[in-house]
Tab-separated table of C-alpha atoms in Angstrom:
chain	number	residue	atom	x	y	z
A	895	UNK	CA	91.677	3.326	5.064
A	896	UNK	CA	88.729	1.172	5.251
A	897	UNK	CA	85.854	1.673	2.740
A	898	UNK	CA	83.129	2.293	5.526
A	899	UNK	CA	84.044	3.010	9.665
A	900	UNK	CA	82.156	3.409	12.438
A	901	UNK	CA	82.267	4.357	16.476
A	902	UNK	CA	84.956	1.453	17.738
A	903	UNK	CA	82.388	0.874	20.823
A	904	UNK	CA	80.958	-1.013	22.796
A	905	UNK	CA	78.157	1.489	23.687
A	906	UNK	CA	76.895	0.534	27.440
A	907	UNK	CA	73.737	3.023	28.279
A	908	UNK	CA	71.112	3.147	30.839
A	909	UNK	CA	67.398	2.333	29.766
A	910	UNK	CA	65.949	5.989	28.624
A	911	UNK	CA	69.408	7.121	27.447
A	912	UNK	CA	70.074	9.043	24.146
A	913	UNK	CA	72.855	7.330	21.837
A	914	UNK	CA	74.370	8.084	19.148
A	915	UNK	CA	76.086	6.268	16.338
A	916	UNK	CA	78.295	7.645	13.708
A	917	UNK	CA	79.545	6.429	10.363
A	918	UNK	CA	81.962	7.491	7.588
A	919	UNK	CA	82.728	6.367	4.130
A	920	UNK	CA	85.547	6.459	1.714
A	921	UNK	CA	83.823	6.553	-1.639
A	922	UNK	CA	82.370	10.101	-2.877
A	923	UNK	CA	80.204	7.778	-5.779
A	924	UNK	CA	78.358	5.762	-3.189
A	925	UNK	CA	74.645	5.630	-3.813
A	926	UNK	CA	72.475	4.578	-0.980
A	927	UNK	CA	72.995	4.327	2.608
A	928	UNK	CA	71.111	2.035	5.088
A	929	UNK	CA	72.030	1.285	8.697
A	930	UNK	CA	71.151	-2.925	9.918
A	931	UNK	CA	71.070	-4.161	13.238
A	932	UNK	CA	72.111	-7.444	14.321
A	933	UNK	CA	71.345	-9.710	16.889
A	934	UNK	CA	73.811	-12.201	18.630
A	935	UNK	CA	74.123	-15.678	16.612
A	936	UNK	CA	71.444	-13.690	14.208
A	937	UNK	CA	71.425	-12.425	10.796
A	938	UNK	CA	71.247	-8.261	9.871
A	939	UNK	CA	68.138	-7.004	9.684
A	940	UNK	CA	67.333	-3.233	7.437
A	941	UNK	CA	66.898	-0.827	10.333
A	942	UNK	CA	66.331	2.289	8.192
A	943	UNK	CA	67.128	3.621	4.826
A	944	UNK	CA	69.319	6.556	4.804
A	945	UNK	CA	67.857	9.955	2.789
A	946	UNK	CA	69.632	12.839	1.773
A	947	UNK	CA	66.879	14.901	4.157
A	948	UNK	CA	67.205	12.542	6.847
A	949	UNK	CA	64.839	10.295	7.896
A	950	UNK	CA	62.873	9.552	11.364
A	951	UNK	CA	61.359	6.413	12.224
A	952	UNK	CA	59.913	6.630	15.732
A	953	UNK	CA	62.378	6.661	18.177
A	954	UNK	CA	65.048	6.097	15.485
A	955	UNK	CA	66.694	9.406	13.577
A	956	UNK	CA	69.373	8.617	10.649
A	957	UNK	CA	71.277	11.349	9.098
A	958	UNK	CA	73.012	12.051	5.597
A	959	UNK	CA	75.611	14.490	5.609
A	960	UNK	CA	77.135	13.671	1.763
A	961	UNK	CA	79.682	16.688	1.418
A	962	UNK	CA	81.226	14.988	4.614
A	963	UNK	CA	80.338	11.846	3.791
A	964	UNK	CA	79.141	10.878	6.960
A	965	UNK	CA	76.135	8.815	8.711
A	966	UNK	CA	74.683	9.137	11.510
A	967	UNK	CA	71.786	7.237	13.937
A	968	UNK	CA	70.378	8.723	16.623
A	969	UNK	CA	68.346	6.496	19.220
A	970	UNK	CA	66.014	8.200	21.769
A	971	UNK	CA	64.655	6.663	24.674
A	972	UNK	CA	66.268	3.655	24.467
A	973	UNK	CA	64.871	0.588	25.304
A	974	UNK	CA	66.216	-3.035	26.447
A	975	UNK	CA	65.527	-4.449	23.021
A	976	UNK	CA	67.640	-2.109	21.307
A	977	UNK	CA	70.695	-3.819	22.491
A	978	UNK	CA	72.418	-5.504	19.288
A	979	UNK	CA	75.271	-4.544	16.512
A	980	UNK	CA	74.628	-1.698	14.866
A	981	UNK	CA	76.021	-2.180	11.323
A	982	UNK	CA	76.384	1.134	8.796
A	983	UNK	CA	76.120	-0.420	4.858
A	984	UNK	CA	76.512	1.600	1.848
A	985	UNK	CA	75.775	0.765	-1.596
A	986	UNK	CA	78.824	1.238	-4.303
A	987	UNK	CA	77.235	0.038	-7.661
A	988	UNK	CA	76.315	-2.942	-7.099
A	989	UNK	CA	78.063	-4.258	-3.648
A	990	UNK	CA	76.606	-3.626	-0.245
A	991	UNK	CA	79.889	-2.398	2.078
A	992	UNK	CA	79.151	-3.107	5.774
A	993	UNK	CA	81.187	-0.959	8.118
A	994	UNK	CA	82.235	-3.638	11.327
A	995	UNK	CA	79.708	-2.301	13.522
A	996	UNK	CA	78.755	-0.957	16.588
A	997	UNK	CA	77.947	-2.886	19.744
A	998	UNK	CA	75.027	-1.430	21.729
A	999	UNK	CA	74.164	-2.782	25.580
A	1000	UNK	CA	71.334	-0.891	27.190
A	1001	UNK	CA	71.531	-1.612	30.757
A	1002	UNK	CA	68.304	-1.840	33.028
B	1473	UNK	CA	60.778	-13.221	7.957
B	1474	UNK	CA	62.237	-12.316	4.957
B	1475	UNK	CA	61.498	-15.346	3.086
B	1476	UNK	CA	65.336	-16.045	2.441
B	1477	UNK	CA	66.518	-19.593	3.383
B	1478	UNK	CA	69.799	-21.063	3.869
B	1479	UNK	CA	70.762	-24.305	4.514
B	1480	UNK	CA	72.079	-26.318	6.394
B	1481	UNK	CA	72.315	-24.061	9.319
B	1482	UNK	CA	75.407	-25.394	10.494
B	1483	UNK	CA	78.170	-27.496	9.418
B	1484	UNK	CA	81.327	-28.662	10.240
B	1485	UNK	CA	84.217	-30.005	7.937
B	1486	UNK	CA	88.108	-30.575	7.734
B	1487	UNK	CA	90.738	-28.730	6.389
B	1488	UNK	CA	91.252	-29.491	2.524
B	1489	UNK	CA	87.564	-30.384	2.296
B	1490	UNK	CA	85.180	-28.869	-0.056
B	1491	UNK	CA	81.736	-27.126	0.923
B	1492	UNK	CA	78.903	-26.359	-1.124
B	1493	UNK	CA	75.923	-23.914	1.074
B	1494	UNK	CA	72.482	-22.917	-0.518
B	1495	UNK	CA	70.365	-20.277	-0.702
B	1496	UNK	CA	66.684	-19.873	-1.754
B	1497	UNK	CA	65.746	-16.181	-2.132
B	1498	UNK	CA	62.513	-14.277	-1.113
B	1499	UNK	CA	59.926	-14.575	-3.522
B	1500	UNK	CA	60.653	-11.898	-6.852
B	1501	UNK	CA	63.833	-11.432	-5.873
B	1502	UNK	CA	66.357	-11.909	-8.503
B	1503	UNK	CA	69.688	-10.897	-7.013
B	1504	UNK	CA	71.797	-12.851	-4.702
B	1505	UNK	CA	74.422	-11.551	-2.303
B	1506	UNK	CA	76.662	-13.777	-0.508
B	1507	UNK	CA	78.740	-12.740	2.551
B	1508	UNK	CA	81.327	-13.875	5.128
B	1509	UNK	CA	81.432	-12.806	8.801
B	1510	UNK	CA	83.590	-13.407	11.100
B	1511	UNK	CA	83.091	-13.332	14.742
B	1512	UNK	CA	82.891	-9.862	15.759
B	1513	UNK	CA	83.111	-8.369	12.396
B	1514	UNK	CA	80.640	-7.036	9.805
B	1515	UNK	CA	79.824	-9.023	6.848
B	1516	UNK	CA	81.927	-9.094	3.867
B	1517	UNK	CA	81.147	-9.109	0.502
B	1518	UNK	CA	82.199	-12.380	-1.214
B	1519	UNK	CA	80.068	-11.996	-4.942
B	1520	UNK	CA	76.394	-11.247	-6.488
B	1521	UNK	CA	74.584	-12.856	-8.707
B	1522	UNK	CA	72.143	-11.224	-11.586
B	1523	UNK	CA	70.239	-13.545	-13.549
B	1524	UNK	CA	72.633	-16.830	-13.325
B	1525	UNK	CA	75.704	-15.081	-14.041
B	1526	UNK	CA	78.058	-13.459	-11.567
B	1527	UNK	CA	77.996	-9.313	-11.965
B	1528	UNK	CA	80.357	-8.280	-8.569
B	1529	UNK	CA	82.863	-9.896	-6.517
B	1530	UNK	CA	84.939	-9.033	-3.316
B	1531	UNK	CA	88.507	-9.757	-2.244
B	1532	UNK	CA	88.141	-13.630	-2.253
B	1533	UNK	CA	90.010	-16.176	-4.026
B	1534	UNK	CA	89.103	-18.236	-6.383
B	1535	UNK	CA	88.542	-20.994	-4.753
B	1536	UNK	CA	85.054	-19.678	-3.501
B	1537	UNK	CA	82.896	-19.793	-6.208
B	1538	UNK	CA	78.997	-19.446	-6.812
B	1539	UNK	CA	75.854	-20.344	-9.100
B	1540	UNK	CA	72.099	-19.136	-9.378
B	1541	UNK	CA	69.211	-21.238	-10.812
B	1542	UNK	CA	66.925	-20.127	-13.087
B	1543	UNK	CA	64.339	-19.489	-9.913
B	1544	UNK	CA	67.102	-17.314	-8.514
B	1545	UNK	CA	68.165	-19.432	-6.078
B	1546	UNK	CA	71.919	-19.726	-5.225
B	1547	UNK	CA	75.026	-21.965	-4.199
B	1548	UNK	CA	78.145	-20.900	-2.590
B	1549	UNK	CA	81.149	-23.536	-2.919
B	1550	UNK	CA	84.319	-23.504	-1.043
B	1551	UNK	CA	87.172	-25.946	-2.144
B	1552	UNK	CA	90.209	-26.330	-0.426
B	1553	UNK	CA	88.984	-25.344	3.055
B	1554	UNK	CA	91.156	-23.674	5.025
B	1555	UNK	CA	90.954	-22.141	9.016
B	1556	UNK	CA	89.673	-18.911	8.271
B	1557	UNK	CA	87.199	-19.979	6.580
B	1558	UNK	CA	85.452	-20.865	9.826
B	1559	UNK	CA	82.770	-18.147	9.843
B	1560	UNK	CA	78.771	-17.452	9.490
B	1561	UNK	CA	77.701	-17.067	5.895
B	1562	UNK	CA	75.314	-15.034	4.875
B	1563	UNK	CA	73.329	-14.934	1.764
B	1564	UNK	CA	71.100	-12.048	0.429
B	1565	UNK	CA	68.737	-11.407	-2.165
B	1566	UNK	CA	67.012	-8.283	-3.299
B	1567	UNK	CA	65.125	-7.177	-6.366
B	1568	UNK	CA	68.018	-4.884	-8.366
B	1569	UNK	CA	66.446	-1.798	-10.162
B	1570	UNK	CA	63.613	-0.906	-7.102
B	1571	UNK	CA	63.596	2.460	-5.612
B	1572	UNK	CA	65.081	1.236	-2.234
B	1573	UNK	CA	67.324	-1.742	-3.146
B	1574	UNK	CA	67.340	-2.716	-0.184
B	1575	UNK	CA	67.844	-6.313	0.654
B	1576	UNK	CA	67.196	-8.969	2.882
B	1577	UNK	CA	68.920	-11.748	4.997
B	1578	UNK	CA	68.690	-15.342	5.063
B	1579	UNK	CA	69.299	-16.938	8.787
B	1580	UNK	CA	72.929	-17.697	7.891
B	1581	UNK	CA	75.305	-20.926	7.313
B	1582	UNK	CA	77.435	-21.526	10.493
B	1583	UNK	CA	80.519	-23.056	9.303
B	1584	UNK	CA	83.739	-24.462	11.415
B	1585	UNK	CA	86.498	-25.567	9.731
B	1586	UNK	CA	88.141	-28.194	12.104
């Protein structure tokens, strides 16, 4: 099993369209929990942190459910620039595990 | 910008060869992270750095091996190039013991391995 897995997508949604990303990890000790995106031919940028309480950035909702140990990002209203890789990353110690990611296309 | 650089941005070499990529990290940063993605993969860990010495490392072999300055920049050298090596390296650098730990990406290495 790997040590972090996410949705298989692509994701293909219309402009306006609520989407959904989900996440699980292997490792019960895991620390900290951030979700990247990443561009074509680009590097990952931090997205959001991941809290315990979950955390909302505008149109952006992540989601901590340890017990499960699952992650979740929620995009509202989605937008033509939100189209990228969507890449879930936990910290274990001291090494960053990126899950393969999540391709996003929102369609006009 | 995150203030991480990485050069050159691309490169291209010959089986066998050996590569050596660098890494300048943001400003009071004093970790380094280096990575290897393949196309249509997520990044993968290859090792950190923590004041000059190395303090994690991934599945690699030894043939990939590392060094940071003493103003925290880094180098990642490959010897023995093979195929699969062909892939966009990615180095990181962060500031280890802050409340986030977060950390931030340079633009990337492109490297084919002909």
């Amino acid at each position: 099993r790997k040590e972090v897995e996410q949705d298989p997508g692509p994701f293909n949604v219309p402009e306006g369209a609520t989407v959904a990303f989900n996440c699980t990890y292997s490792n019960s000790a895991s620390q900290s929990f951030f979700w990247y995106r990443q561009d074509c031919r680009k590097e990952p940028k931090l997205l959001m942190s991941v809290y315990s309480s979950g955390n909302e950035d505008g149109r952006f909702t992540a989601q901590l459910n340890r017990a499960s140990q699952y992650i979740s990002l929620l995009i509202r209203d989605s937008k033509l620039s939100d189209s990228a890789t969507y890449l879930c990353v936990v910290l274990y110690g001291q090494n960053f595990v990126f899950g393969p990611g999540t391709r996003l296309s929102v369609l006009p | 910008e995150t203030g991480v650089t990485q050069s050159p941005t691309h490169l291209i070499k010959t089986r066998g060869q050996q590569v050596t990529l660098r890494c300048s990290s943001q400003s009071g940063h004093n970790t380094v992270s280096w990575y290897q993605q393949a196309l249509g993969q997520g990044p993968q860990f290859i090792f950190q750095y923590y004041r000059e010495e190395e303090n994690g490392r991934g599945n690699f072999p030894p043939r990939f091996s590392g060094l940071q300055f003493p103003n925290y920049s880094s180098e990642l050298n490959v010897n023995a190039l093979e195929l699969d090596d062909s892939a966009l390296y990615l180095c990181a650098s962060r500031r280890t013991g802050t409340v986030a730990d977060t950390q931030y990406f340079g633009p990337g290495t492109r490297l084919t391995v002909l």
